[in-house]
Amino acid sequence: MNLRTDWLDEGLKHVLLLLGSIVVLLPFYLMLSYSLKSPAEIESNTGGFAGSQALITDPRCVKAGRPAEECTMRPVVYNYTAAFREAPLLRYMLNGVLVTVSIFLIQVLVALPCAYALAKLRFWGRDVVFGLVIFCLLIPVHAIALPLYIMLAKAGLTNTYAALVIPWTISVFGIFLMRQFFKTVPDDLIDAARMDGMSEFAIVWKVMLPTAIPALLAFAIFSVVAHWNDYYWPRVVITGDRDLMTPPLGLRMFRSDLDGNEYGPMMAAATVIVTPLVVAFLLAQRRFIEGITLTGMK
Amino acid sequence: MASIGLRGITKTFGDTQVLNAIDLHIADGEFLTLVGPSGCGKSTTLRIIAGLEAQTEGDVEIDGAVVNHVRPSRRDLAMVFQSYALYPHLSVRQNLATPLLLRDLGFWERFPLFGALVPGRRKKIETLGAAVRDTAGTLEIEHLLERKPGQLSGGQRQRVALGRAMVRNPAAFLMDEPLSNLDAGLRVHMRAELSELHRNLGTTFVYVTHDQAEALTMSDRMAVMLDGDILQLGAPDDVYQNPQDLRVAEFVGSPKINVLPGECDSAGRLSCLGVALERRLAKSADGAISLGWRPEHFTLHPGETSECFAGRLVYKENLGADVYLHAALADGAHRLIVRVTPARAHDAAVGDALWLDPDAGRTMAFGPDGRRLALAEDDEAERVV
C-alpha cells in the first residue's frame, strides 16, 4: 500500500521535474540541432536531431569561383567553419575572457574588504552604509546607463576595454553576498588573527578569503555568467571597433550580415559561445550549489 | 613573563556599563581565574587585557608599562579561545607557525614568491620550524602536524590552540573558557594538564571561566565577578570557606550553599527558623539577615531535638563517594542539601523524617546588603549563652 503511494508520489515529482527540464533544455536542444543540420533541413524541419549529414554545396563559395569539390562538405563542417570564418569568434571569446576575468578580479578586490568592514568592524554609520548597499541592489543598470555612458564618453573611454570593465568593478551584490557569508565566520577567528599579529588587510586576504572560497565561487559564477552574456552594455559602449566586441555582440553580427536562412552557422557560433560557460558550470557545480546554500547556513 | 595590572577599568557598551572600575593586579607567574556567571564582564575584562577591546576608562599595565594604545599583537600576550579559532584552511603545522611567521619575518620576507629571495629568510624559517616541532612535542601532537583542523577531535583542536599560544613564548596566556567545548571527562583531564603546563612554563595565566569547579581546582587566586564588579579576590580555599558576599557564597561551591533566613536579637544572638544557634554576631544587625551552611556543614541527628532543623527527605543524590540528601524543611518553604557518607545515607529513604544539625561554628551570616557579617569569637559567644 505504502509502497504504491510512494511510487505515485515519486512518479508525479519526476514528471514535473521532467517537464521543467524540457522547458529549460529545449532551446539548447534546438540550438545544437540547428548547428548540425543543413539549411534545407532547418527550413523544412526534417532530419531529426543531427540531420542526414548529406553533402551540401555552399552557393556563395561557388559564386566566388572556387572549384565545386572545395565548396561541397558535410552540413556540420559547413556550419562551424562558416561560424569561425564569417566572424572573428576567437577574438570575441578572447575579449569575453579578458573582460569577465578583469571584472571579477576587481570586484573581489573591492568587495572583500568592504564586506569584511560591514560584517566585522564596528564603526560609526556602518548600518547606514549597509543600507545603501541594499538600496543599490535595487537600482537597475539600465536606469543609470545613460549617465554612465556620458561620463565614459567625456573621459574618452568609449570603445575601450576600460569602458566594458569600469562600470562593473563595484558589485553591490558581491559586497552583500560576501558580507552575509562573513557574518557566519566566528569573531574568535578574527581576534586570534589579530593576536597573532595580522593587520586588518592581512585578515581579509589570509583568513577571510580562504574560508570564503565556496561563497566566492558562487559569486564568480554569478559575475562571470552575467558579464559573459551581457549584450546591453557592450552594445552601448562599443560602437565602432569590432575588435573589442564580446561574444553576444558577435552573435548579432550574424543576424545583420548573413542571409535570412543562415541559421546553421549562427547556431554553431552560439554553441561555441555558450560551451565555455556550460563546461565551467559543470566543473564547479557542487561548489556553486554549496555557495548558494551557504547564506542559509547557521 | 609579566605582571598585569588593571587600574580603574570601566567599560560601557552604549548605555550599559559592563565593568565598574575594575582594579586588579596579577603577579608574574600567577594563575589567576576570573570566574562568574555569563554576562558578568569577565570575558570583556580579558579582551581589554588582550587589547581586542578598548576600555572606556582606566589603564592596562603590563610589567608596569601602560599599554592602553598598544596593538594586541605588540602586547606579547597569547590567547586561547573557547572555539579554538584555528585557521580552518591551514594545516596544524601552519597554524602553529603563523604567529611566528608574523612576528619574526619582515614584510618583504612574507611577500609571496618575492619573499624567498630575501637573504636570511631560510635561516629564520628553520628556527621557527624547530620551535613548532618543540611545541608539538610538548603537547604530543606531532602526529597531527599535517592535518587540517577539520580532521581533528575537540580535544586535539584544544591542544593545537594551546600550541599556537605557546609557540611564541608569550609574556602571559589569556584563556577564554578554553575547556567549555570539551566533554566532561576530557575537561577534568585537561584541568590537570593545564595546571601542570602552568607549573612547567611558569608564565602568567589569566583564565576566564563560568565553571566554579575549574576556578577552584586550577587557580592560585580567583576573582569572582558579578555585574561588572569583582566581589571577592583570593585563594580558592579562602573564597570557598570564607565568602565575603552572599552572591559569592552562592556562586562558588556545588551543590550550592544552603541559605536560610535568620534572626538576631539586640545582643546579636542568632537563631534560624526557631532554632537557636549558640552564636552571636560581633555587632548586632538590623534588617533581614541570611545564614548559610555548606552541604558538608550538617550532621544527621538520630532523633528529634530543638537544636536541629526538622525535615523530610525528598531526593537522594548518590555520587558514589558522597550522597547528597535533599530535605524539605517542616516550614514548607525551604530546602536543604546535606552531604553525608554513603554509609550514613544507606538507611535513609525518600519520605523519611530527618533531623539536620548545623555546625554552628561554620555558620556564615550575611547582612541585608549581602555583605558578610562577622561572628563574635567563640569564648564571647559562650559568655552570652
XYZ file of C-alpha atoms in Angstrom:
683
model
C 0.000 0.000 0.000
C 2.503 2.462 1.264
C 4.976 1.422 -1.312
C 2.453 2.111 -4.071
C 1.553 5.602 -2.891
C 5.282 6.292 -2.574
C 5.680 5.226 -6.154
C 2.888 7.534 -7.253
C 4.338 10.402 -5.254
C 7.804 9.906 -6.646
C 6.430 9.417 -10.154
C 4.495 12.671 -10.015
C 7.516 14.571 -8.777
C 9.638 13.187 -11.570
C 7.068 14.013 -14.238
C 7.010 17.609 -13.016
C 10.793 17.795 -12.930
C 10.981 16.304 -16.424
C 8.532 18.864 -17.773
C 10.563 21.625 -16.169
C 13.815 20.370 -17.589
C 12.268 20.117 -21.079
C 11.259 23.762 -20.935
C 14.785 24.713 -19.925
C 16.651 22.396 -22.258
C 14.556 22.687 -25.438
C 16.173 25.922 -26.702
C 19.612 24.395 -26.200
C 18.493 21.270 -27.989
C 17.300 23.335 -30.950
C 20.486 25.393 -30.982
C 22.631 22.288 -31.039
C 20.426 20.569 -33.585
C 20.402 23.563 -35.981
C 24.145 23.885 -35.723
C 24.415 20.346 -37.125
C 21.864 20.477 -39.946
C 21.876 21.778 -43.479
C 19.848 24.933 -44.351
C 17.281 22.876 -46.241
C 16.718 20.585 -43.275
C 16.351 23.534 -40.938
C 13.809 25.159 -43.206
C 11.717 22.039 -43.728
C 12.219 20.971 -40.118
C 13.318 17.439 -41.071
C 16.238 15.208 -40.277
C 15.756 14.682 -36.548
C 18.455 15.864 -34.207
C 21.593 15.593 -36.270
C 20.171 15.762 -39.826
C 21.145 13.340 -42.566
C 24.607 14.932 -42.908
C 24.232 14.640 -46.718
C 26.841 16.674 -48.585
C 25.799 20.228 -49.409
C 27.325 22.846 -51.653
C 27.885 26.398 -50.469
C 26.368 28.638 -53.199
C 28.437 31.685 -52.158
C 31.610 29.661 -52.405
C 30.704 28.589 -55.935
C 29.810 32.153 -56.818
C 33.242 33.205 -55.671
C 34.591 30.991 -58.452
C 36.109 28.220 -56.332
C 36.056 24.609 -57.615
C 32.895 22.659 -56.682
C 34.771 19.979 -54.680
C 36.112 22.639 -52.363
C 32.643 24.029 -51.803
C 30.982 20.709 -51.051
C 31.010 19.462 -47.478
C 29.006 17.996 -44.572
C 26.498 20.444 -43.075
C 28.148 20.281 -39.616
C 31.533 21.160 -41.074
C 29.979 23.911 -43.122
C 28.162 25.437 -40.164
C 31.126 25.512 -37.840
C 33.692 26.666 -40.413
C 31.287 29.353 -41.507
C 30.862 30.444 -37.908
C 34.574 30.938 -37.473
C 35.036 32.401 -40.971
C 32.208 34.898 -41.003
C 33.029 36.422 -37.625
C 36.268 36.517 -35.604
C 34.744 34.238 -32.963
C 38.030 33.517 -31.247
C 38.722 37.208 -30.969
C 35.293 37.774 -29.451
C 35.826 34.996 -26.984
C 39.218 36.309 -26.017
C 37.596 39.687 -25.407
C 34.934 37.967 -23.350
C 37.514 36.214 -21.200
C 39.556 39.396 -20.751
C 36.556 41.447 -19.762
C 34.864 38.949 -17.461
C 38.090 37.973 -15.687
C 39.157 41.558 -15.079
C 35.673 42.478 -13.891
C 35.629 39.575 -11.491
C 39.110 40.172 -10.085
C 38.483 43.846 -9.467
C 35.084 43.082 -7.981
C 36.733 40.723 -5.493
C 39.420 43.271 -4.736
C 36.734 45.808 -3.855
C 34.028 43.604 -2.379
C 36.058 41.589 0.118
C 37.417 44.481 2.185
C 34.015 46.190 2.007
C 32.193 43.060 3.090
C 34.707 42.486 5.889
C 34.272 46.006 7.191
C 30.490 45.765 7.022
C 30.374 42.370 8.685
C 33.075 42.540 11.313
C 34.221 46.059 12.114
C 32.319 48.445 14.337
C 32.308 51.989 13.074
C 30.007 54.942 13.082
C 27.431 54.778 10.285
C 28.009 51.160 9.401
C 24.329 50.329 9.274
C 23.637 53.322 7.072
C 26.354 52.218 4.674
C 24.954 48.724 4.604
C 21.506 50.186 3.981
C 22.958 51.998 0.987
C 24.415 48.750 -0.298
C 20.997 47.126 -0.106
C 19.490 50.169 -1.768
C 21.992 49.976 -4.621
C 20.907 46.389 -5.224
C 17.556 47.812 -6.245
C 18.877 50.156 -8.928
C 18.552 48.640 -12.407
C 21.593 49.045 -14.633
C 19.528 50.446 -17.441
C 18.432 53.367 -15.294
C 21.971 54.670 -14.910
C 23.246 53.596 -18.307
C 22.928 56.994 -19.896
C 24.820 58.986 -17.249
C 27.433 56.247 -17.161
C 27.795 56.401 -20.916
C 28.113 60.183 -20.874
C 30.778 60.012 -18.180
C 32.756 57.418 -20.094
C 32.356 59.376 -23.320
C 33.599 62.585 -21.675
C 36.570 60.680 -20.343
C 37.181 59.464 -23.860
C 36.847 55.856 -22.846
C 34.132 54.587 -25.196
C 35.359 51.825 -27.469
C 37.948 50.632 -24.974
C 38.197 47.645 -22.635
C 38.030 50.109 -19.778
C 34.506 51.088 -20.800
C 33.483 47.432 -20.621
C 35.094 46.871 -17.241
C 34.960 50.036 -15.119
C 31.200 50.334 -14.579
C 31.075 46.837 -13.073
C 34.059 46.933 -10.761
C 31.996 47.723 -7.683
C 29.489 44.945 -7.269
C 26.986 45.675 -4.519
C 25.684 42.179 -4.958
C 29.176 40.865 -4.302
C 29.537 43.043 -1.222
C 26.160 41.882 0.042
C 26.803 38.197 -0.623
C 30.257 38.216 0.944
C 29.074 40.264 3.913
C 26.376 37.702 4.622
C 28.965 34.953 4.439
C 31.499 36.787 6.609
C 28.784 37.212 9.254
C 28.933 33.455 9.775
C 32.708 33.454 10.364
C 33.271 33.373 14.147
C 34.664 36.565 15.674
C 37.150 34.494 17.636
C 38.934 33.566 14.427
C 39.496 37.220 13.610
C 40.565 38.017 17.154
C 43.004 35.127 17.030
C 44.474 36.526 13.830
C 44.798 39.933 15.475
C 46.578 38.393 18.447
C 48.904 36.619 16.025
C 49.802 39.986 14.608
C 47.861 40.224 11.351
C 46.796 43.612 10.085
C 43.176 44.088 9.090
C 44.098 43.783 5.408
C 46.046 40.625 6.065
C 42.980 39.234 7.846
C 40.864 39.897 4.762
C 43.234 38.163 2.344
C 44.759 35.451 4.531
C 41.893 34.447 6.785
C 38.601 35.586 5.312
C 39.384 34.853 1.652
C 40.396 31.209 2.175
C 37.389 30.492 4.380
C 35.089 32.180 1.871
C 36.095 30.145 -1.187
C 32.667 28.492 -1.655
C 30.852 31.820 -1.439
C 33.420 33.359 -3.732
C 32.886 30.612 -6.300
C 29.157 31.219 -6.235
C 29.795 34.892 -6.741
C 32.260 34.103 -9.526
C 29.608 32.207 -11.416
C 27.033 34.950 -10.994
C 29.520 37.558 -12.088
C 31.074 35.682 -14.989
C 27.754 34.486 -16.391
C 26.237 37.950 -16.158
C 29.107 39.677 -17.922
C 29.926 36.963 -20.433
C 26.301 37.004 -21.553
C 25.813 40.746 -21.282
C 24.601 42.180 -24.559
C 23.271 45.512 -23.401
C 26.339 47.272 -22.053
C 28.846 46.253 -24.748
C 26.234 47.309 -27.299
C 26.159 50.765 -25.649
C 29.872 51.473 -25.304
C 31.352 49.528 -28.234
C 30.105 51.477 -31.179
C 32.670 51.134 -33.884
C 35.586 48.914 -33.041
C 34.774 45.318 -33.983
C 37.946 44.086 -32.316
C 36.505 44.899 -28.916
C 33.257 43.030 -29.342
C 32.250 40.434 -26.813
C 30.628 37.118 -27.821
C 26.969 38.225 -27.599
C 27.711 41.243 -29.776
C 29.467 38.910 -32.158
C 26.318 36.836 -32.489
C 24.489 39.922 -33.600
C 26.897 40.205 -36.490
C 25.403 37.074 -37.961
C 21.915 38.347 -37.779
C 22.660 41.504 -39.667
C 25.285 40.232 -42.083
C 24.090 36.893 -43.283
C 21.131 35.936 -45.435
C 17.946 35.096 -43.640
C 18.352 31.342 -43.880
C 21.890 31.106 -42.431
C 20.714 29.721 -39.121
C 23.215 26.884 -39.178
C 26.396 28.934 -38.812
C 24.658 31.274 -36.397
C 23.637 28.418 -34.109
C 27.111 26.959 -34.440
C 28.519 30.261 -33.218
C 26.022 30.330 -30.364
C 27.040 26.814 -29.389
C 30.698 27.789 -29.357
C 29.932 30.800 -27.180
C 27.864 29.048 -24.533
C 30.101 25.975 -24.300
C 32.777 27.509 -22.014
C 30.114 28.610 -19.536
C 28.349 25.265 -19.515
C 31.635 23.426 -19.027
C 32.705 25.793 -16.272
C 29.395 25.382 -14.521
C 29.504 21.601 -14.695
C 33.006 21.632 -13.223
C 32.113 23.986 -10.397
C 28.581 22.676 -9.926
C 28.974 21.212 -6.474
C 30.861 24.191 -5.050
C 28.389 26.524 -6.706
C 25.371 24.945 -5.055
C 27.266 24.857 -1.746
C 27.906 28.546 -2.118
C 24.303 29.398 -2.817
C 23.028 27.439 0.156
C 25.768 28.908 2.341
C 23.867 32.042 3.148
C 21.210 29.861 4.739
C 23.780 28.161 6.929
C 23.865 28.748 10.681
C 56.768 36.588 31.832
C 54.987 39.594 33.061
C 52.749 41.026 35.693
C 49.491 42.549 34.559
C 47.731 45.437 36.219
C 44.280 46.878 35.717
C 43.545 50.266 37.211
C 40.038 51.630 37.313
C 38.959 49.798 34.173
C 35.490 50.850 33.106
C 33.687 49.665 30.013
C 30.377 50.798 28.640
C 28.559 49.464 25.600
C 26.078 52.141 24.622
C 24.138 52.895 27.774
C 25.023 49.774 29.687
C 28.060 49.721 31.890
C 29.578 46.258 31.900
C 32.657 46.938 34.024
C 32.638 49.237 37.036
C 36.142 50.489 37.738
C 37.925 47.155 37.981
C 41.210 47.134 39.895
C 43.292 44.019 39.661
C 46.927 43.157 39.945
C 48.110 39.850 38.573
C 51.534 38.837 39.746
C 54.227 37.470 37.453
C 53.756 33.720 37.041
C 50.395 33.648 38.741
C 47.412 31.543 37.644
C 44.516 33.903 38.112
C 40.968 32.912 37.268
C 38.152 35.300 36.515
C 35.004 33.436 37.333
C 31.375 34.437 37.244
C 28.056 33.752 35.561
C 27.659 34.703 31.914
C 27.322 38.418 31.351
C 29.342 39.371 34.422
C 32.054 41.076 32.374
C 34.808 38.503 32.784
C 35.377 37.962 29.074
C 35.295 41.699 28.449
C 37.992 42.131 31.086
C 40.137 39.542 29.359
C 39.608 41.139 25.954
C 40.602 44.507 27.388
C 43.825 42.996 28.721
C 44.419 41.467 25.281
C 43.734 44.770 23.572
C 40.922 43.362 21.452
C 38.503 45.702 23.175
C 39.248 49.256 24.252
C 38.366 50.233 27.806
C 36.204 53.300 28.283
C 38.337 54.461 31.200
C 41.313 53.240 33.168
C 44.743 51.823 32.422
C 46.073 48.427 31.486
C 49.648 47.812 32.533
C 51.942 45.018 31.505
C 55.120 44.821 33.551
C 54.414 48.287 34.870
C 54.151 49.915 31.455
C 50.804 51.343 30.384
C 49.733 49.611 27.160
C 46.393 51.331 26.523
C 47.270 52.192 22.953
C 49.439 49.221 22.112
C 48.070 46.862 19.436
C 47.105 43.347 20.580
C 49.978 41.722 18.716
C 52.519 44.076 20.313
C 51.436 43.272 23.865
C 53.184 39.905 23.650
C 50.201 38.043 25.042
C 48.708 34.855 23.641
C 45.071 33.987 23.783
C 43.243 30.667 23.672
C 39.635 30.933 22.598
C 36.612 28.903 23.538
C 36.002 27.969 19.905
C 39.774 27.366 19.446
C 39.704 29.705 16.427
C 42.181 27.698 14.369
C 42.672 28.763 10.769
C 40.480 26.189 9.013
C 42.378 26.292 5.717
C 45.820 25.736 7.211
C 47.356 22.512 8.480
C 48.224 22.172 12.152
C 51.861 22.899 11.333
C 50.931 26.087 9.502
C 48.557 27.073 12.288
C 51.374 26.788 14.788
C 53.818 28.603 12.543
C 51.571 31.547 11.713
C 52.218 33.642 14.844
C 55.957 33.066 14.459
C 55.937 33.944 10.766
C 54.100 37.153 11.509
C 56.387 38.098 14.372
C 59.779 37.081 13.066
C 59.584 37.697 9.337
C 59.597 41.168 7.872
C 57.056 42.407 5.363
C 59.189 41.548 2.328
C 60.109 38.150 3.696
C 56.445 37.268 3.956
C 55.720 38.524 0.444
C 54.577 35.674 -1.813
C 57.282 34.433 -4.238
C 59.446 37.511 -3.780
C 59.970 36.695 -0.095
C 62.083 33.672 -0.940
C 64.764 35.971 -2.382
C 65.348 37.897 0.843
C 68.652 36.794 2.407
C 68.463 35.198 5.837
C 64.893 34.077 5.406
C 65.699 30.411 5.168
C 67.549 30.521 8.492
C 64.547 32.098 10.198
C 62.188 29.552 8.663
C 64.371 26.768 10.028
C 64.412 28.140 13.574
C 60.697 28.628 13.632
C 60.184 25.145 12.210
C 62.184 23.851 15.172
C 60.056 25.908 17.575
C 56.902 24.415 16.050
C 58.296 20.893 16.455
C 59.273 21.582 20.082
C 55.829 22.835 20.974
C 54.157 19.964 19.159
C 56.400 17.607 21.113
C 55.453 19.149 24.458
C 51.772 18.816 23.663
C 52.153 15.410 21.992
C 50.561 16.473 18.734
C 53.481 15.725 16.396
C 51.470 13.087 14.555
C 48.770 15.653 13.748
C 51.008 18.280 12.182
C 49.914 17.656 8.592
C 46.176 17.520 9.303
C 43.652 20.277 8.906
C 41.672 21.415 11.978
C 38.508 19.940 10.463
C 40.036 16.460 10.766
C 40.752 16.776 14.486
C 38.649 15.906 17.518
C 37.682 18.574 20.050
C 40.460 17.635 22.433
C 43.064 17.661 19.668
C 41.917 21.069 18.458
C 42.188 22.291 22.021
C 45.809 21.170 22.123
C 46.597 22.809 18.814
C 45.036 26.044 20.058
C 47.213 25.820 23.165
C 50.203 25.117 20.971
C 49.556 28.149 18.830
C 49.561 30.223 22.010
C 52.664 28.564 23.473
C 54.833 28.570 20.402
C 55.922 32.177 20.674
C 56.675 32.141 24.400
C 54.334 34.971 25.302
C 54.619 37.123 28.411
C 51.248 35.820 29.568
C 48.477 33.478 28.461
C 44.914 34.640 28.278
C 42.357 31.854 28.168
C 38.711 32.435 27.433
C 36.769 29.382 28.599
C 39.130 27.051 26.785
C 37.610 23.890 28.209
C 33.905 24.521 27.875
C 33.607 22.897 24.437
C 35.051 19.614 25.668
C 33.084 16.705 27.080
C 33.017 16.290 30.849
C 35.702 13.637 31.171
C 38.178 15.387 28.926
C 37.538 18.658 30.734
C 38.596 17.195 34.066
C 41.660 15.687 32.424
C 42.633 18.948 30.732
C 42.290 20.827 34.036
C 45.108 18.770 35.455
C 47.121 19.181 32.285
C 46.711 22.936 32.184
C 47.798 23.206 35.825
C 50.859 21.148 35.026
C 51.591 23.250 31.964
C 51.387 26.359 34.097
C 53.827 24.904 36.587
C 56.262 23.925 33.859
C 56.110 27.172 31.926
C 55.985 29.448 34.951
C 54.189 32.042 32.829
C 51.319 34.229 33.972
C 47.933 32.678 33.182
C 44.717 34.663 33.147
C 41.872 32.228 32.853
C 38.218 33.051 32.311
C 35.523 30.530 33.136
C 31.941 30.310 34.293
C 32.683 26.961 35.873
C 33.472 27.462 39.554
C 34.973 23.972 39.708
C 37.671 24.958 37.180
C 38.392 28.080 39.187
C 38.657 26.168 42.441
C 40.863 23.403 41.054
C 43.367 25.311 38.958
C 43.955 28.826 40.179
C 46.421 30.416 42.556
C 43.876 33.135 43.092
C 40.380 33.542 41.783
C 38.368 36.690 41.240
C 34.621 36.213 41.483
C 32.889 38.698 39.216
C 29.268 39.717 39.091
C 27.569 42.535 37.220
C 30.854 44.193 36.342
C 32.395 44.123 39.810
C 34.987 41.900 41.398
C 33.147 40.735 44.501
C 35.985 38.799 46.010
C 39.568 38.094 45.114
C 41.504 35.430 46.920
C 42.867 31.917 47.058
C 40.239 29.316 46.037
C 40.209 27.862 49.523
C 39.596 31.229 51.093
C 36.845 32.106 48.636
C 35.113 28.806 49.296
C 35.467 28.781 53.087
C 35.137 32.477 53.650
C 32.939 34.148 51.067
C 32.608 37.836 51.784
C 29.348 38.199 49.908
C 26.199 36.132 49.712
C 26.416 36.095 45.915
C 29.941 34.721 46.073
C 28.837 32.104 48.570
C 26.017 31.054 46.280
C 28.127 31.027 43.124
C 31.086 29.067 44.452
C 30.521 25.511 45.540
C 28.457 22.717 44.119
C 25.858 21.847 45.279
C 25.016 25.391 46.253
C 25.358 26.680 49.767
C 22.191 26.361 51.881
C 20.768 29.746 52.742
C 18.054 30.238 55.335
C 16.563 33.429 56.735
C 17.994 34.218 60.172
C 17.131 36.463 63.057
C 19.293 38.175 65.600
C 18.250 39.780 68.839
C 19.596 43.026 70.298
C 22.623 41.209 71.689
C 23.346 39.739 68.248
C 22.355 36.191 69.212
C 21.445 34.234 66.092
C 18.547 31.945 65.527
C 17.097 30.426 62.423
C 13.561 29.134 61.868
C 13.163 28.826 65.611
C 16.444 27.041 66.170
C 18.845 28.904 68.470
C 22.413 28.744 67.141
C 24.559 29.458 70.223
C 26.421 32.064 68.216
C 26.139 35.785 68.070
C 27.194 38.472 65.679
C 30.142 40.656 66.611
C 27.842 43.591 66.005
C 24.067 43.353 66.055
C 22.487 43.980 62.665
C 19.173 45.403 61.578
C 17.041 44.013 58.825
C 16.803 40.615 57.243
C 19.903 38.535 57.629
C 20.682 35.316 55.799
C 22.533 32.383 57.244
C 24.468 29.959 55.112
C 25.930 26.496 55.555
C 27.733 24.392 53.015
C 26.236 20.913 52.448
C 29.089 19.373 54.430
C 28.338 21.559 57.464
C 25.413 19.462 58.649
C 25.257 16.219 60.511
C 22.315 13.900 60.694
C 20.826 13.736 64.180
C 19.285 10.413 65.128
C 16.220 11.819 66.906
C 14.234 14.985 67.310
C 15.839 17.867 69.229
C 15.184 21.589 69.338
C 18.708 22.388 68.019
C 18.034 20.735 64.689
C 16.104 21.549 61.563
C 13.358 19.032 61.055
C 12.671 17.992 57.513
C 11.649 15.240 55.202
C 13.892 13.546 52.662
C 12.645 14.321 49.152
C 15.568 13.215 46.993
C 18.704 11.214 47.427
C 21.544 12.100 45.056
C 24.096 9.328 45.045
C 27.506 10.281 43.644
C 29.286 7.177 44.818
C 31.764 8.601 47.293
C 29.226 11.099 48.643
C 25.489 11.171 48.925
C 23.570 14.418 48.888
C 20.292 14.359 50.747
C 17.728 16.924 49.661
C 15.410 17.706 52.576
C 12.243 19.794 52.572
C 12.060 21.631 55.872
C 8.988 21.429 58.037
C 8.060 25.063 57.319
C 7.388 24.006 53.745
C 9.234 26.942 52.204
C 12.877 25.929 52.397
C 15.076 23.101 51.312
C 18.462 21.981 52.480
C 21.085 19.890 50.743
C 23.253 17.865 53.059
C 26.338 15.823 52.262
C 26.684 12.535 54.066
C 28.713 9.396 53.620
C 27.089 6.520 51.738
C 27.066 4.538 54.990
C 25.010 7.212 56.751
C 22.686 7.557 53.799
C 22.105 3.869 53.453
C 19.126 3.689 55.746
C 17.503 6.918 54.665
C 14.578 6.500 52.279
C 12.661 9.159 50.443
C 9.827 10.343 52.710
C 11.707 9.700 55.950
C 11.877 12.382 58.606
C 15.388 13.884 59.050
C 16.879 15.999 61.812
C 19.680 18.141 60.496
C 22.177 19.560 62.922
C 24.041 22.626 61.583
C 27.671 23.082 62.586
C 27.131 26.363 64.415
C 30.803 27.299 64.245
C 30.624 27.235 60.441
C 27.624 29.500 60.253
C 28.065 32.288 57.688
C 25.897 35.296 58.332
C 25.124 37.837 55.626
C 23.542 41.240 56.120
C 20.585 42.622 54.180
C 23.004 44.015 51.562
C 24.573 40.584 51.086
C 27.823 41.515 52.863
C 29.295 39.017 55.276
C 28.737 39.725 58.968
C 31.450 38.697 61.388
C 30.580 36.309 64.216
C 31.802 37.024 67.694
C 34.727 34.929 68.907
C 33.758 31.613 70.460
C 34.510 32.457 74.082
C 32.382 35.575 73.842
C 29.578 33.533 72.382
C 29.701 31.156 75.245
C 29.565 34.010 77.698
C 26.413 35.245 76.109
C 24.802 31.835 76.381
